[in-house]
Amino acid sequence: LSDVLDGKPAALHIFSTSCGVCMREWPKLKTLHATYGHDMKLVPIGMDSLGNLKALETRRPLGTSTYRGGRKARNAMPVPHYPFTLFVDENLRLIRDHSGILGHKAYAAALKSWRNKDLDQSP
């Protein structure tokens, strides 16, 4: 993940192609990525088969890479349900999490928390 983040905070958006809510939400992720991606990268992580994820990327591209979460990812990021988002800073420390459909309100709140953390730590 460190290589993927490239020194930026990120929204690790965990989903499954078998989750109806996740697939209804999918088109909204493209807008969120376009709006916030320059400040906080969107990193979709599908807990799914590689074939299903490749088919999804082909049929409904987001404009950002989709990653596959395997067994190690499931163990490192146990989530109560899909969709689930972990907002992390550039050092992979949790800023906040969000349960359910990701929207502008959650993304903006995470960015605000991240920026306030930076202000709190300035000399």
Coordinates of N, CA and C in Angstrom, one line a residue:
L1 N 0.8 -1.2 0.0 CA 0.0 0.0 0.0 C 0.8 1.3 0.0
S2 N 2.0 1.2 0.6 CA 2.8 2.4 0.7 C 3.2 2.9 -0.7
D3 N 3.5 1.9 -1.6 CA 3.8 2.3 -3.0 C 2.6 2.9 -3.7
V4 N 1.4 2.4 -3.4 CA 0.2 2.9 -4.1 C -0.2 4.3 -3.6
L5 N 0.1 4.6 -2.3 CA -0.3 5.9 -1.8 C 0.5 7.0 -2.2
D6 N 1.8 6.7 -2.5 CA 2.7 7.8 -3.0 C 2.7 9.0 -2.2
G7 N 2.8 8.8 -0.8 CA 2.9 9.9 0.1 C 1.6 10.7 0.4
K8 N 0.5 10.2 0.0 CA -0.8 10.8 0.2 C -1.6 10.0 1.1
P9 N -2.6 10.7 1.7 CA -3.6 9.9 2.5 C -4.5 9.2 1.4
A10 N -5.3 8.3 1.9 CA -6.2 7.5 1.0 C -7.4 7.0 1.6
A11 N -8.4 6.8 0.8 CA -9.7 6.2 1.2 C -9.6 4.7 0.7
L12 N -9.4 3.8 1.6 CA -9.3 2.4 1.2 C -10.7 1.9 1.2
H13 N -11.3 1.8 0.0 CA -12.7 1.5 -0.1 C -12.9 0.0 -0.4
I14 N -13.4 -0.8 0.6 CA -13.5 -2.2 0.5 C -14.9 -2.6 0.1
F15 N -14.9 -3.5 -0.9 CA -16.2 -3.9 -1.5 C -16.1 -5.3 -2.1
S16 N -17.3 -5.7 -2.6 CA -17.3 -7.0 -3.3 C -18.3 -6.9 -4.4
T17 N -17.9 -7.5 -5.6 CA -18.8 -7.5 -6.7 C -20.1 -8.2 -6.5
S18 N -20.2 -9.1 -5.5 CA -21.4 -9.8 -5.1 C -22.3 -9.0 -4.2
C19 N -21.9 -7.8 -3.8 CA -22.6 -6.9 -2.9 C -23.5 -6.0 -3.7
G20 N -24.8 -6.1 -3.7 CA -25.6 -5.2 -4.5 C -25.5 -3.8 -4.2
V21 N -25.4 -3.4 -2.9 CA -25.2 -2.0 -2.5 C -23.9 -1.5 -3.1
C22 N -22.8 -2.3 -3.0 CA -21.5 -1.9 -3.6 C -21.6 -1.6 -5.1
M23 N -22.3 -2.4 -5.8 CA -22.5 -2.2 -7.3 C -23.4 -1.0 -7.6
R24 N -24.4 -0.8 -6.8 CA -25.2 0.5 -7.0 C -24.4 1.7 -6.7
E25 N -23.5 1.6 -5.7 CA -22.6 2.7 -5.3 C -21.5 3.0 -6.4
W26 N -21.1 2.0 -7.1 CA -19.9 2.1 -8.0 C -19.8 3.3 -8.8
P27 N -20.9 3.8 -9.5 CA -20.8 5.0 -10.4 C -20.4 6.2 -9.6
K28 N -20.9 6.3 -8.3 CA -20.6 7.5 -7.5 C -19.1 7.6 -7.1
L29 N -18.5 6.4 -7.1 CA -17.0 6.4 -6.7 C -16.2 7.2 -7.8
K30 N -16.6 7.1 -9.0 CA -15.9 7.9 -10.1 C -16.0 9.4 -9.8
T31 N -17.1 9.9 -9.4 CA -17.3 11.3 -9.0 C -16.4 11.6 -7.8
L32 N -16.4 10.8 -6.8 CA -15.6 11.0 -5.6 C -14.2 11.1 -5.9
H33 N -13.7 10.1 -6.8 CA -12.3 10.1 -7.2 C -11.9 11.4 -7.9
A34 N -12.8 11.8 -8.8 CA -12.5 13.1 -9.6 C -12.5 14.3 -8.7
T35 N -13.4 14.3 -7.6 CA -13.5 15.5 -6.7 C -12.4 15.5 -5.7
Y36 N -12.0 14.4 -5.1 CA -11.1 14.4 -4.0 C -9.8 13.7 -4.2
G37 N -9.7 13.0 -5.3 CA -8.5 12.1 -5.6 C -7.2 12.9 -5.5
H38 N -7.1 14.2 -5.9 CA -5.9 14.9 -5.9 C -5.4 15.1 -4.4
D39 N -6.3 15.2 -3.4 CA -5.9 15.4 -2.0 C -5.9 14.1 -1.3
M40 N -6.8 13.2 -1.5 CA -6.9 11.9 -0.8 C -7.3 10.8 -1.8
K41 N -6.3 10.0 -2.2 CA -6.5 9.0 -3.2 C -7.6 8.0 -2.9
L42 N -8.4 7.6 -3.9 CA -9.3 6.6 -3.7 C -8.7 5.3 -4.1
V43 N -8.7 4.3 -3.2 CA -8.1 3.0 -3.5 C -9.2 1.9 -3.3
P44 N -9.9 1.5 -4.4 CA -10.9 0.5 -4.3 C -10.2 -0.9 -4.1
I45 N -10.6 -1.6 -3.1 CA -10.1 -2.9 -2.8 C -11.2 -3.9 -2.8
G46 N -11.2 -4.8 -3.9 CA -12.3 -5.8 -4.0 C -11.9 -7.1 -3.4
M47 N -12.8 -7.5 -2.5 CA -12.6 -8.8 -1.8 C -13.3 -9.8 -2.7
D48 N -12.7 -10.1 -3.8 CA -13.3 -10.9 -4.8 C -12.3 -11.6 -5.7
S49 N -12.8 -12.4 -6.6 CA -11.9 -13.1 -7.5 C -11.3 -12.1 -8.5
L50 N -10.1 -12.4 -9.0 CA -9.4 -11.5 -9.9 C -10.3 -11.4 -11.2
G51 N -10.9 -12.5 -11.6 CA -11.7 -12.4 -12.9 C -12.9 -11.4 -12.7
N52 N -13.6 -11.5 -11.6 CA -14.7 -10.6 -11.4 C -14.2 -9.1 -11.3
L53 N -13.1 -8.9 -10.7 CA -12.6 -7.5 -10.6 C -12.1 -7.0 -12.0
K54 N -11.5 -7.8 -12.8 CA -11.1 -7.4 -14.2 C -12.3 -7.1 -15.0
A55 N -13.3 -7.9 -14.9 CA -14.6 -7.7 -15.6 C -15.2 -6.4 -15.2
L56 N -15.2 -6.1 -13.9 CA -15.8 -4.8 -13.4 C -15.0 -3.6 -14.0
E57 N -13.7 -3.7 -13.9 CA -12.9 -2.6 -14.4 C -13.1 -2.4 -15.9
T58 N -13.3 -3.4 -16.7 CA -13.5 -3.3 -18.1 C -14.9 -2.7 -18.4
R59 N -15.9 -3.2 -17.7 CA -17.3 -2.7 -17.9 C -17.6 -1.3 -17.4
R60 N -17.0 -1.1 -16.2 CA -17.3 0.2 -15.5 C -16.1 0.8 -14.8
P61 N -15.2 1.3 -15.7 CA -13.9 1.9 -15.2 C -14.1 3.1 -14.3
L62 N -13.3 3.2 -13.2 CA -13.4 4.4 -12.3 C -12.4 5.5 -12.6
G63 N -11.4 5.2 -13.4 CA -10.4 6.2 -13.6 C -9.2 6.1 -12.6
T64 N -9.3 5.0 -11.8 CA -8.2 4.7 -10.8 C -8.1 3.2 -10.8
S65 N -7.0 2.7 -10.4 CA -6.8 1.2 -10.3 C -7.7 0.6 -9.2
T66 N -8.1 -0.6 -9.5 CA -8.8 -1.4 -8.5 C -7.9 -2.5 -8.0
Y67 N -7.8 -2.7 -6.8 CA -6.9 -3.7 -6.2 C -7.7 -4.9 -5.6
R68 N -7.0 -6.1 -5.6 CA -7.7 -7.3 -5.1 C -7.2 -7.5 -3.7
G69 N -8.1 -7.7 -2.8 CA -7.8 -8.0 -1.4 C -7.8 -9.5 -1.2
G70 N -6.7 -10.1 -1.0 CA -6.7 -11.6 -0.8 C -6.8 -11.9 0.7
R71 N -6.3 -13.0 1.1 CA -6.4 -13.5 2.5 C -5.7 -12.6 3.4
K72 N -4.5 -12.1 3.1 CA -3.7 -11.2 3.9 C -4.5 -9.9 4.2
A73 N -5.1 -9.4 3.1 CA -5.9 -8.1 3.2 C -7.1 -8.4 4.1
R74 N -7.8 -9.5 4.0 CA -8.9 -9.8 4.8 C -8.5 -9.9 6.3
N75 N -7.4 -10.4 6.6 CA -6.9 -10.5 8.0 C -6.4 -9.2 8.5
A76 N -5.8 -8.3 7.6 CA -5.3 -7.0 8.1 C -6.4 -6.0 8.2
M77 N -7.5 -6.2 7.4 CA -8.6 -5.2 7.4 C -9.9 -5.9 7.6
P78 N -10.1 -6.5 8.7 CA -11.4 -7.1 9.0 C -12.5 -6.0 9.0
V79 N -13.5 -6.2 8.1 CA -14.6 -5.3 8.0 C -15.9 -5.9 8.4
P80 N -16.8 -5.2 9.0 CA -18.1 -5.8 9.4 C -19.0 -6.1 8.3
H81 N -18.9 -5.4 7.2 CA -19.8 -5.6 6.0 C -19.2 -4.8 4.8
Y82 N -19.8 -5.0 3.7 CA -19.5 -4.2 2.5 C -20.6 -3.3 2.2
P83 N -20.3 -2.1 1.6 CA -19.0 -1.5 1.5 C -18.5 -0.9 2.8
F84 N -17.2 -0.7 3.0 CA -16.6 -0.2 4.2 C -15.4 0.6 3.7
T85 N -15.1 1.7 4.3 CA -14.0 2.5 3.9 C -13.1 2.9 5.1
L86 N -11.8 2.7 4.9 CA -10.8 3.1 5.9 C -10.1 4.2 5.4
F87 N -10.2 5.4 6.0 CA -9.4 6.5 5.6 C -8.1 6.5 6.4
V88 N -7.0 6.5 5.6 CA -5.7 6.4 6.3 C -4.8 7.6 5.8
D89 N -3.8 7.9 6.7 CA -2.9 9.0 6.3 C -1.8 8.4 5.5
E90 N -0.8 9.2 5.1 CA 0.3 8.8 4.2 C 1.1 7.7 4.9
N91 N 1.0 7.5 6.2 CA 1.8 6.5 6.9 C 0.9 5.3 7.3
L92 N -0.2 5.2 6.7 CA -1.2 4.1 6.9 C -1.8 4.1 8.3
R93 N -1.8 5.2 8.9 CA -2.5 5.3 10.2 C -3.9 5.7 10.0
L94 N -4.8 5.1 10.7 CA -6.2 5.3 10.5 C -6.6 6.7 10.9
I95 N -7.3 7.4 10.0 CA -7.8 8.7 10.2 C -9.2 8.6 10.8
R96 N -10.0 7.7 10.1 CA -11.4 7.4 10.5 C -11.9 6.3 9.6
D97 N -13.0 5.7 9.9 CA -13.6 4.7 9.1 C -15.1 5.2 8.7
H98 N -15.6 4.5 7.7 CA -16.9 4.8 7.3 C -17.6 3.5 6.9
S99 N -18.8 3.3 7.4 CA -19.6 2.1 7.2 C -20.7 2.5 6.2
G100 N -20.8 1.7 5.1 CA -21.9 1.9 4.2 C -21.4 2.7 2.9
I101 N -22.4 3.2 2.2 CA -22.1 3.9 1.0 C -21.2 5.1 1.2
L102 N -20.2 5.3 0.4 CA -19.3 6.4 0.6 C -19.8 7.6 -0.2
G103 N -19.8 8.7 0.5 CA -20.3 9.9 -0.2 C -19.4 11.1 0.1
H104 N -19.8 12.3 -0.4 CA -19.1 13.5 -0.2 C -18.9 13.9 1.3
K105 N -19.9 13.7 2.1 CA -19.9 14.1 3.5 C -18.7 13.3 4.2
A106 N -18.7 12.0 4.0 CA -17.7 11.2 4.7 C -16.3 11.5 4.2
Y107 N -16.1 11.7 2.8 CA -14.8 12.0 2.3 C -14.3 13.4 2.8
A108 N -15.2 14.4 2.8 CA -14.9 15.7 3.3 C -14.5 15.7 4.7
A109 N -15.2 15.0 5.5 CA -14.9 14.9 7.0 C -13.5 14.2 7.2
A110 N -13.2 13.2 6.4 CA -11.9 12.6 6.6 C -10.8 13.5 6.2
L111 N -11.0 14.3 5.1 CA -10.0 15.2 4.7 C -9.8 16.3 5.8
K112 N -10.9 16.8 6.3 CA -10.8 17.8 7.4 C -10.1 17.2 8.6
S113 N -10.4 16.0 9.0 CA -9.7 15.3 10.1 C -8.2 15.2 9.8
W114 N -7.8 14.8 8.6 CA -6.4 14.7 8.2 C -5.7 16.0 8.3
R115 N -6.4 17.1 7.7 CA -5.7 18.4 7.7 C -5.6 19.0 9.1
N116 N -6.6 18.7 10.0 CA -6.5 19.2 11.3 C -5.4 18.5 12.1
K117 N -5.2 17.2 11.8 CA -4.1 16.5 12.4 C -2.8 17.1 12.1
D118 N -2.6 17.5 10.8 CA -1.4 18.1 10.4 C -1.2 19.5 11.1
L119 N -2.3 20.2 11.3 CA -2.2 21.5 11.9 C -1.8 21.3 13.4
D120 N -2.4 20.3 14.0 CA -2.1 20.0 15.4 C -0.7 19.6 15.7
Q121 N 0.0 19.1 14.7 CA 1.4 18.6 14.8 C 2.4 19.6 14.3
S122 N 2.0 20.7 13.8 CA 2.9 21.7 13.3 C 3.6 22.4 14.5
P123 N 4.9 22.9 14.3 CA 5.7 23.5 15.4 C 5.1 24.8 15.9

